[in-house]
CSV table of C-alpha atoms in Angstrom, one decimal:
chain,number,residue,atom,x,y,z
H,25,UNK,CA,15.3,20.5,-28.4
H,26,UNK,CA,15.5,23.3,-25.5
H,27,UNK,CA,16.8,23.4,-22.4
H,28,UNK,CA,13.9,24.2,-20.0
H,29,UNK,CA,14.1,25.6,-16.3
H,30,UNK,CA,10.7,24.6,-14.5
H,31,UNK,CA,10.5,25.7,-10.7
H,32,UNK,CA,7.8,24.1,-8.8
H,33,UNK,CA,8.2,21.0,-10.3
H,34,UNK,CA,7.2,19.1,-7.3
H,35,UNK,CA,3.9,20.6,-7.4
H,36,UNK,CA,0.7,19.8,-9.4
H,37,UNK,CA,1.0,21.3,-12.5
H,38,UNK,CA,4.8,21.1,-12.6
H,39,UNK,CA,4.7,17.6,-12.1
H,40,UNK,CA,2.8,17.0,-14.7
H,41,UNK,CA,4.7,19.7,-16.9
H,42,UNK,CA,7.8,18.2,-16.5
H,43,UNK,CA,7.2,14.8,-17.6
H,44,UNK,CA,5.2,16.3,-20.4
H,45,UNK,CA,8.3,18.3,-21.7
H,46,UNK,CA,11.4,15.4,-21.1
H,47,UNK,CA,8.7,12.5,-23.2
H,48,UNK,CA,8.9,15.5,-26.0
H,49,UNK,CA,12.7,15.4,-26.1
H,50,UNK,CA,13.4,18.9,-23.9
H,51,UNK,CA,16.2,18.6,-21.2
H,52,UNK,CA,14.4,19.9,-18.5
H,53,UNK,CA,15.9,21.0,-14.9
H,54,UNK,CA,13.6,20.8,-12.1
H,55,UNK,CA,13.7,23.1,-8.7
H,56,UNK,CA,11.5,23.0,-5.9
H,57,UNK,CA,11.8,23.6,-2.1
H,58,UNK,CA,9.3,21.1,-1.0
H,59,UNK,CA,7.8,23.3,1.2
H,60,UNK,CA,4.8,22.2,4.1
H,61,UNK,CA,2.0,24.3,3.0
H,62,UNK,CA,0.6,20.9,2.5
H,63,UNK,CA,1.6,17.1,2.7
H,64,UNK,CA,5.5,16.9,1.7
H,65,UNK,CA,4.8,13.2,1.1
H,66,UNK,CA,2.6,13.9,-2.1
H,67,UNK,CA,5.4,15.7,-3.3
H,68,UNK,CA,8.0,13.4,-2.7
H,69,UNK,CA,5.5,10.7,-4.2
H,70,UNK,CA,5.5,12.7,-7.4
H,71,UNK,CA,8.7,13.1,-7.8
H,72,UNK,CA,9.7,9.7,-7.2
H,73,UNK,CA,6.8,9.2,-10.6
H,74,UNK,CA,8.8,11.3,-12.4
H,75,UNK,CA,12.3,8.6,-11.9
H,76,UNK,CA,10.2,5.6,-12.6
H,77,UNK,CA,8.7,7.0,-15.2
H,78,UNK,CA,12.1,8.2,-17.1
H,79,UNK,CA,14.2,5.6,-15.6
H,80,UNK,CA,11.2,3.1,-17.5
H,81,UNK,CA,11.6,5.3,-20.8
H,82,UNK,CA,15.6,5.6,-20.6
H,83,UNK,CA,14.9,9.6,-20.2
H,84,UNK,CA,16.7,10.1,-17.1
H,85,UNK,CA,19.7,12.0,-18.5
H,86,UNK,CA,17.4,14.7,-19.6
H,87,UNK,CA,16.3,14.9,-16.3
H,88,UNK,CA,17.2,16.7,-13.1
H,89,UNK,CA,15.9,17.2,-9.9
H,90,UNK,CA,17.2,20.5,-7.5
H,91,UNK,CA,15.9,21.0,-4.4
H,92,UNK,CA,16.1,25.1,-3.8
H,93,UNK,CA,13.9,27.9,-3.0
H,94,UNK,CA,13.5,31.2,-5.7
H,95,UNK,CA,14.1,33.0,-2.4
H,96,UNK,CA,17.4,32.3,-2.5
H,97,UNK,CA,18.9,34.4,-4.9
H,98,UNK,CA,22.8,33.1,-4.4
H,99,UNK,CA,21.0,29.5,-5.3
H,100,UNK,CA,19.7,30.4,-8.3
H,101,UNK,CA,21.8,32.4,-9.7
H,102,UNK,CA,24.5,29.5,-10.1
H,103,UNK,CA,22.4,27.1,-11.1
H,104,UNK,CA,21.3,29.6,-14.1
H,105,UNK,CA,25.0,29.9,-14.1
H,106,UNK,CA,25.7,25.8,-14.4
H,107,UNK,CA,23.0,25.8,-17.0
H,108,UNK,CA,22.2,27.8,-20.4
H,109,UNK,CA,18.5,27.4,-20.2
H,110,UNK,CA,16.8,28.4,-22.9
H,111,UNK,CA,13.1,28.5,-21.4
H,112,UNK,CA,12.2,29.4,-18.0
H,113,UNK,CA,8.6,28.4,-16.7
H,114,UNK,CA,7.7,29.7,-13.3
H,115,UNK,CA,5.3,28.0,-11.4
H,116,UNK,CA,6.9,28.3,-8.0
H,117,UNK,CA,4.4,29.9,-5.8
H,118,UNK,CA,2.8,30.0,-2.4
H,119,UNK,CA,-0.6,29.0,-3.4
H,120,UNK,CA,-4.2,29.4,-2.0
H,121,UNK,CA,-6.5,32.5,-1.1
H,122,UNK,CA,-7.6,31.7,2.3
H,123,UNK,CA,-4.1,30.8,3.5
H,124,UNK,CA,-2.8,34.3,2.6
H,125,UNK,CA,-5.2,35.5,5.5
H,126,UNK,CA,-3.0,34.0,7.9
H,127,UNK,CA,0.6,33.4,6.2
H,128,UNK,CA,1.3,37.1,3.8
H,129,UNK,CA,5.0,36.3,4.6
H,130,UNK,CA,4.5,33.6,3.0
H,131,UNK,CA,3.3,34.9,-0.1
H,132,UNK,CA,6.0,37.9,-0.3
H,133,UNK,CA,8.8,36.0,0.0
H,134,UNK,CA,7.9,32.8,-2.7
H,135,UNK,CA,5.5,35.2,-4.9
H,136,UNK,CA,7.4,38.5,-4.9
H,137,UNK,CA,11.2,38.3,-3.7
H,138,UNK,CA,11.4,34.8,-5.3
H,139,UNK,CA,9.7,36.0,-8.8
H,140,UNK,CA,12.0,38.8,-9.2
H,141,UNK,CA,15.0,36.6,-8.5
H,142,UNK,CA,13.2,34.7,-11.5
H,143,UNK,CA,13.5,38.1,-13.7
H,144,UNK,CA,17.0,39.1,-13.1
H,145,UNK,CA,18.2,35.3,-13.7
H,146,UNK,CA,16.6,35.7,-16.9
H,147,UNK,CA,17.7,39.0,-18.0
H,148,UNK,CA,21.5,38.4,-17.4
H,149,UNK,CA,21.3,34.6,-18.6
H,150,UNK,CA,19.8,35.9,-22.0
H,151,UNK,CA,16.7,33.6,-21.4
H,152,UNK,CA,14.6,33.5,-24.5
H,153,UNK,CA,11.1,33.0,-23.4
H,154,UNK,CA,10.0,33.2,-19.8
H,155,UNK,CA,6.2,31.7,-18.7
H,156,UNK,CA,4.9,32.7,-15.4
H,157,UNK,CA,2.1,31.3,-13.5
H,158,UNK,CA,-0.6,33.8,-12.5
H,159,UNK,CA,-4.3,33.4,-12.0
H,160,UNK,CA,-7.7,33.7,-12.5
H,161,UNK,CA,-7.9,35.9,-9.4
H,162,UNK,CA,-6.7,38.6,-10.5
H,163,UNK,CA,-9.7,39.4,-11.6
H,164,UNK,CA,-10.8,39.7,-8.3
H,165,UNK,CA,-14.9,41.0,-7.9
H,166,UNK,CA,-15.1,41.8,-11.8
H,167,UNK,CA,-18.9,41.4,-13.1
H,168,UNK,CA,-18.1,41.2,-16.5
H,169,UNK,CA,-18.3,37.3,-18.1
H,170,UNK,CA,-16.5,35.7,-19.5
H,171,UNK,CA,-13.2,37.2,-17.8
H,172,UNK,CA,-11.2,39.2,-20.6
H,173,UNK,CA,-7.6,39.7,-20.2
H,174,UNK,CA,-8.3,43.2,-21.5
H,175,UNK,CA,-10.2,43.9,-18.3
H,176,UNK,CA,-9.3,45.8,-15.6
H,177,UNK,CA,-7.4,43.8,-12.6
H,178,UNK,CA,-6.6,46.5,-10.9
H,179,UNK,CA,-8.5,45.8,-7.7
H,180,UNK,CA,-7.6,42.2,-6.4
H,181,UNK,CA,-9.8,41.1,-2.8
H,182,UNK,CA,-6.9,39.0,-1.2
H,183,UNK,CA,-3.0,39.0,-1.2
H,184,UNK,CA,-2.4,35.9,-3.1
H,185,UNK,CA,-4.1,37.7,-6.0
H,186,UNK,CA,-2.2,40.8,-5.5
H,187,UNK,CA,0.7,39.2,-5.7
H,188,UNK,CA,-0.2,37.6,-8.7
H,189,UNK,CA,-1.3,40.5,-10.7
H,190,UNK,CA,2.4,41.9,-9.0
H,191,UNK,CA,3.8,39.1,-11.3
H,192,UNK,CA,2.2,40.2,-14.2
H,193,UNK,CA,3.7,43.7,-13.5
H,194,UNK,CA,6.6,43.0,-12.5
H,195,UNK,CA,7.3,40.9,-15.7
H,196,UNK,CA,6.4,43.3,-18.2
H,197,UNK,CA,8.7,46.0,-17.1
H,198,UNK,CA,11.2,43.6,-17.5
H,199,UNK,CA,10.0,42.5,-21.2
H,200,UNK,CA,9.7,46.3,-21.8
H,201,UNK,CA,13.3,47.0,-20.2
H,202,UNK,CA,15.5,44.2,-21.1
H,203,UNK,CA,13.4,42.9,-24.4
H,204,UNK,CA,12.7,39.9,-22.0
H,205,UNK,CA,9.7,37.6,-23.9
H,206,UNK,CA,7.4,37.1,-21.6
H,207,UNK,CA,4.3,35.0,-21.2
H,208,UNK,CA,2.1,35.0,-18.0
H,209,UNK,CA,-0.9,32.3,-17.8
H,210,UNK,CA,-4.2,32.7,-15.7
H,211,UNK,CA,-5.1,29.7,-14.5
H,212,UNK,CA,-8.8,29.2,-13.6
H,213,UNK,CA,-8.9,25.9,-11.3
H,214,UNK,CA,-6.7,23.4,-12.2
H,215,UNK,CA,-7.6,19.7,-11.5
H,216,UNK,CA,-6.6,15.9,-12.1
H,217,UNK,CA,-4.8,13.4,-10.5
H,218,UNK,CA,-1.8,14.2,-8.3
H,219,UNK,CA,-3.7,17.6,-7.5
H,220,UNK,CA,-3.2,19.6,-4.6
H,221,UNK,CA,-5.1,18.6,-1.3
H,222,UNK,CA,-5.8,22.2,-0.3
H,223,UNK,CA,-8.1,22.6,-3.2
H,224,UNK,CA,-11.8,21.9,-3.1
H,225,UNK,CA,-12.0,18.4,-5.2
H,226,UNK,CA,-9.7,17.1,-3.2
H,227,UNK,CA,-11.3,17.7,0.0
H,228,UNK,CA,-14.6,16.7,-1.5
H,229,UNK,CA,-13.8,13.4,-2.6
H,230,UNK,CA,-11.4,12.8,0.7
H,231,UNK,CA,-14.8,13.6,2.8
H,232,UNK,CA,-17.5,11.8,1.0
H,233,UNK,CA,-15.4,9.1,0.7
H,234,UNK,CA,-15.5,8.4,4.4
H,235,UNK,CA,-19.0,9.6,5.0
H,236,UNK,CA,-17.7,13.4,6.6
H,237,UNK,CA,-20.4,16.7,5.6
H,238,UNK,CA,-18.5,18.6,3.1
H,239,UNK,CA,-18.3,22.6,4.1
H,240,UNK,CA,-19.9,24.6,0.8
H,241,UNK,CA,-19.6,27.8,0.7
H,242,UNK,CA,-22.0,30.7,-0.1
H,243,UNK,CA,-24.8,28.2,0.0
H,244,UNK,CA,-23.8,26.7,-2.9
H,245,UNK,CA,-24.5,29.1,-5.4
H,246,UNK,CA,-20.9,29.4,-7.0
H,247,UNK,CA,-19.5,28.5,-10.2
H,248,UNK,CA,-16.2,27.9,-11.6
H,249,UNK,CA,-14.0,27.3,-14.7
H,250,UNK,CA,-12.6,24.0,-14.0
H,251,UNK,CA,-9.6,23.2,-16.3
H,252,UNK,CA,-8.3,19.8,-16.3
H,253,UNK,CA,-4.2,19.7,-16.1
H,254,UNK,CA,-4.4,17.8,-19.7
H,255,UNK,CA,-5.8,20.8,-21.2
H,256,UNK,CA,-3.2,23.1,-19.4
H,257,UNK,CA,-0.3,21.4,-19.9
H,258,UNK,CA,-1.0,21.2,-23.9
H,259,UNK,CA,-1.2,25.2,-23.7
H,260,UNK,CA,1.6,25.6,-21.7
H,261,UNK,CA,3.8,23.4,-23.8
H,262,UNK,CA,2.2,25.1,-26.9
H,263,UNK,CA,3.0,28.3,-25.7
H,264,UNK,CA,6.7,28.2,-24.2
H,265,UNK,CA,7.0,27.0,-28.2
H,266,UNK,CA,6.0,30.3,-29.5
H,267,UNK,CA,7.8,33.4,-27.6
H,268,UNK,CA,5.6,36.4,-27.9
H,269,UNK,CA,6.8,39.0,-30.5
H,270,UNK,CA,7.7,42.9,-29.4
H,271,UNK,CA,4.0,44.3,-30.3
H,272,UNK,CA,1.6,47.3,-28.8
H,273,UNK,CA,-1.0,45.9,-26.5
H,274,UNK,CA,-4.7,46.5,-25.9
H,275,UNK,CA,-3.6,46.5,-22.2
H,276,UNK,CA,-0.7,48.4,-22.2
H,277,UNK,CA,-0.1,50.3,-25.3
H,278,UNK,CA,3.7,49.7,-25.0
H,279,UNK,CA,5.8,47.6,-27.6
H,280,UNK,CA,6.9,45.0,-25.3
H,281,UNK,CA,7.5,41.2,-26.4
H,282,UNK,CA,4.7,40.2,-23.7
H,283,UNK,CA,1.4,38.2,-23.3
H,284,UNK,CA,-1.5,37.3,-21.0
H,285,UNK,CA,-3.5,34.3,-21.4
H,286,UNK,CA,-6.4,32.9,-19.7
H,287,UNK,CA,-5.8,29.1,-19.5
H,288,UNK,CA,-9.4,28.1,-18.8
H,289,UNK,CA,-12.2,25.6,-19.9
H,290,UNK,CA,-14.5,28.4,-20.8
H,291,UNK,CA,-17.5,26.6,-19.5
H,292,UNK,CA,-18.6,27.3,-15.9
H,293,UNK,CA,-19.6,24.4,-14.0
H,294,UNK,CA,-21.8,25.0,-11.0
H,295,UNK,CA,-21.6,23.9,-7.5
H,296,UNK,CA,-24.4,21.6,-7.9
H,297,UNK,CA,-23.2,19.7,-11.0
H,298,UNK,CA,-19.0,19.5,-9.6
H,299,UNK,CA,-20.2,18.1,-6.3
H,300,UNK,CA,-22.8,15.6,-8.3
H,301,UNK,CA,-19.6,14.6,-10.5
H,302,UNK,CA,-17.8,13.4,-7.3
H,303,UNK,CA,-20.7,11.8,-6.1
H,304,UNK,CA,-21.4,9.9,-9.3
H,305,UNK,CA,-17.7,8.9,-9.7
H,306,UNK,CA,-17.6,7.9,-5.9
H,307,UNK,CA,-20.6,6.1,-5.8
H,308,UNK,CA,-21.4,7.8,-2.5
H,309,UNK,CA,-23.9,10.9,-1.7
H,310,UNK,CA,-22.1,13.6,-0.1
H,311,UNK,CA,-23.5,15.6,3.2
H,312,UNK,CA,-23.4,19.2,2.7
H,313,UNK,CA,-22.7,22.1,5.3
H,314,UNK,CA,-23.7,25.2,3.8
H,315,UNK,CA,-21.9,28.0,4.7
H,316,UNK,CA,-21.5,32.0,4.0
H,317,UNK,CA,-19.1,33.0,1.2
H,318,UNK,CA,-15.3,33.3,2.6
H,319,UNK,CA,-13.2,36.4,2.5
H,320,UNK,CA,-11.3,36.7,-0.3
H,321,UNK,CA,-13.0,34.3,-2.2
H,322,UNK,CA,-16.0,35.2,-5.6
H,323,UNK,CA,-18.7,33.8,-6.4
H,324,UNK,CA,-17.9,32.8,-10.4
H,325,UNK,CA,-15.2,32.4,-12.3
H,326,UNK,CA,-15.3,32.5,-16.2
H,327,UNK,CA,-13.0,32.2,-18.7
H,328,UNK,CA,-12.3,34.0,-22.4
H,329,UNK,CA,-10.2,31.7,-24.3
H,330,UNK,CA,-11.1,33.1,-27.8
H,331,UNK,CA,-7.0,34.4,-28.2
H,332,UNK,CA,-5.9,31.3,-27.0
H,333,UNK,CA,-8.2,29.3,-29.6
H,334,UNK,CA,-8.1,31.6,-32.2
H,335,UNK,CA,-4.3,31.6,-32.3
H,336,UNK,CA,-3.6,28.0,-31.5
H,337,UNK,CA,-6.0,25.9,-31.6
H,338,UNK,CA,-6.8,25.0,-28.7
H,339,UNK,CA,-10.0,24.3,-26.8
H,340,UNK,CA,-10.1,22.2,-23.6
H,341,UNK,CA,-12.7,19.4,-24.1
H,342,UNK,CA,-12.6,17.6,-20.8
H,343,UNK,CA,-15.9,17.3,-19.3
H,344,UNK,CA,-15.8,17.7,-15.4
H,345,UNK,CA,-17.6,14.4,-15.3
H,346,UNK,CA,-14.9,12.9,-17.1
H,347,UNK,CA,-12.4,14.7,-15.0
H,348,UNK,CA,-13.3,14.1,-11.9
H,349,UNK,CA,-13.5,10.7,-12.9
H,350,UNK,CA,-10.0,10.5,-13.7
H,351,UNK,CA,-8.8,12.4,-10.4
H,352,UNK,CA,-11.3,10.0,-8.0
H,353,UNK,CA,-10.0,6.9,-9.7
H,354,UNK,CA,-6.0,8.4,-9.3
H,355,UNK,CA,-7.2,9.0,-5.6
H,356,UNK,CA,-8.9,6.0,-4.5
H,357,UNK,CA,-5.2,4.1,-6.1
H,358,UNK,CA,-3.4,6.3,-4.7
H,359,UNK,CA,-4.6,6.1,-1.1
H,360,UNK,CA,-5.0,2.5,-1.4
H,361,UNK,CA,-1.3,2.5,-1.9
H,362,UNK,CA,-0.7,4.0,1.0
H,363,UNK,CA,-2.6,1.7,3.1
H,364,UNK,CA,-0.9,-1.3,1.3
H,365,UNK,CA,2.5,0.5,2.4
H,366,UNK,CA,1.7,0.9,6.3
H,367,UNK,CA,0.5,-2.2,6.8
């Protein structure tokens, strides 16, 4: 079994990553800086999951937790130095489009100075096989469906997605360099239970739950891929299995060991039926505010999976109805919890 670096593993999908990879036998070394971009608490409350979980399964030796920032280089570079990792999955990040408008620091410093911190830990350590996180984003006002990762990206509409498609750059003059394999993933909406509270679902079911009008942008006439973390965390586990090969691209016609994937449902779900999922799942009718489309944000998202499926086999088959369900009845749990542990 490998040895497997995961930053973010505090967050959403590292979280669920992590506990993925140690129940299949890995090692796995956790880092994260628990930052405040939003409640530290669900963090903590993950990772406190993670020990009951192992510690229930007698998995906590191939377990370990390190709070540190990608930022800091000196960090890093000695815990790649304490470990020989053979995997690296970065999914460290400063998230979120509409909180770049405010925060770019923010984004520079976790997204590009901590990413290339990533890349030269891997190219000295002799990593075999590093996954990145980027995102669907990228793709930025592209009118083309479904999105193609042999489209052009060159023209992202905010900073967290410029920094992404930086990533994407970044890494492949490192695979093409330093014979680094590389994989970066596109993530098109992520969702489940333990998700992130900055995202839409979250704040949908958190409103109509206590009877608050839910802001929806560009009057409602949006759609997205919504991928649910079970389907992502099979591909990602599938693919740090299978480091990509030295090979000329369709993208960039050089002969580097590197690869792109969308990791998407491949079926847009409108506004209309996501908020009606909720709804259904809750019980509750929401009250909607319609609103203008924010900046930096696009109206659809749509992924091409037909590598991905062609390749591995694999095809995401969770409804949204049967997602949300799964997330609302994590949520209304979780927050009873809480309740249960203040009084």
């Amino acid at each position: 079994m490998s040895r497997i670096f995961v930053t973010g593993s505090a967050g959403f999908i590292g979280f669920h990553l992590v506990k993925a990879l140690v129940k299949s036998g890995h090692h796995v070394v956790g880092a994260d800086n628990l930052n405040e971009y939003y409640d530290v608490q669900l963090k903590n409350d993950r990772l406190d999951d993670l020990h009951t979980t192992f510690e229930a399964d007698s998995l906590l030796s191939q377990y370990m937790f390190v709070n540190l920032d990608i930022a800091n280089s000196d960090g890093l570079e000695r815990l790649f130095d304490q470990n020989k990792f053979d995997i690296v999955i970065n999914l460290a990040a400063q998230a979120g489009v509409r909180y770049s408008l405010d925060n770019p620091k923010a984004y520079i410093d976790a997204n590009i100075i901590g990413f290339s911190n990533i890349l030269e830990c891997c190219r000295h350590h002799q990593v075999k096989h590093l996954l990145f996180a980027s995102s669907s984003s990228v793709y930025g006002m592209n009118k083309k469906q479904p999105f193609s990762i042999s489209d052009n990206t060159d023209h992202p509409i905010s900073l967290y997605a410029a920094t992404k498609k930086s990533n994407e750059l970044l890494a492949h003059s490192y695979s093409h360099l330093f014979n680094l394999p590389c994989t970066g993933l596109r993530f098109f909406t992520v969702y489940g239970p333990f998700g992130r509270p900055d995202m839409a679902y979250y704040k949908f079911t958190k409103a109509i739950k206590v009877g608050d009008a839910i802001d929806v942008y560009n009057n409602g006439v949006m759609e997205r891929d919504f991928t649910y973390i079970d389907d992502v965390i099979q591909a990602i586990t599938k693919l740090s299995e299978c480091a990509p090969m030295p090979q000329v691209s369709c993208i960039t016609q050089s002969n580097a060991p590197f690869k792109i994937y969308n990791i998407g449902n491949n079926k847009p779900v409108s506004l209309a039926r996501f908020i009606a999922s909720i709804e259904a799942a809750l019980g509750i009718k929401a009250r909607q505010r319609l609103l203008p489309m924010q900046p930096g944000d696009v109206p659809v998202t749509f992924a091409d999976i037909d590598e991905l499926t062609d390749k591995f086999g694999l095809k995401p088959n969770t409804t949204i109805e049967n997602g949300m369900a799964a997330f609302v009845h994590w949520y209304l749990a979780y927050i009873n919890d809480k309740e249960i542990k203040k009084s």
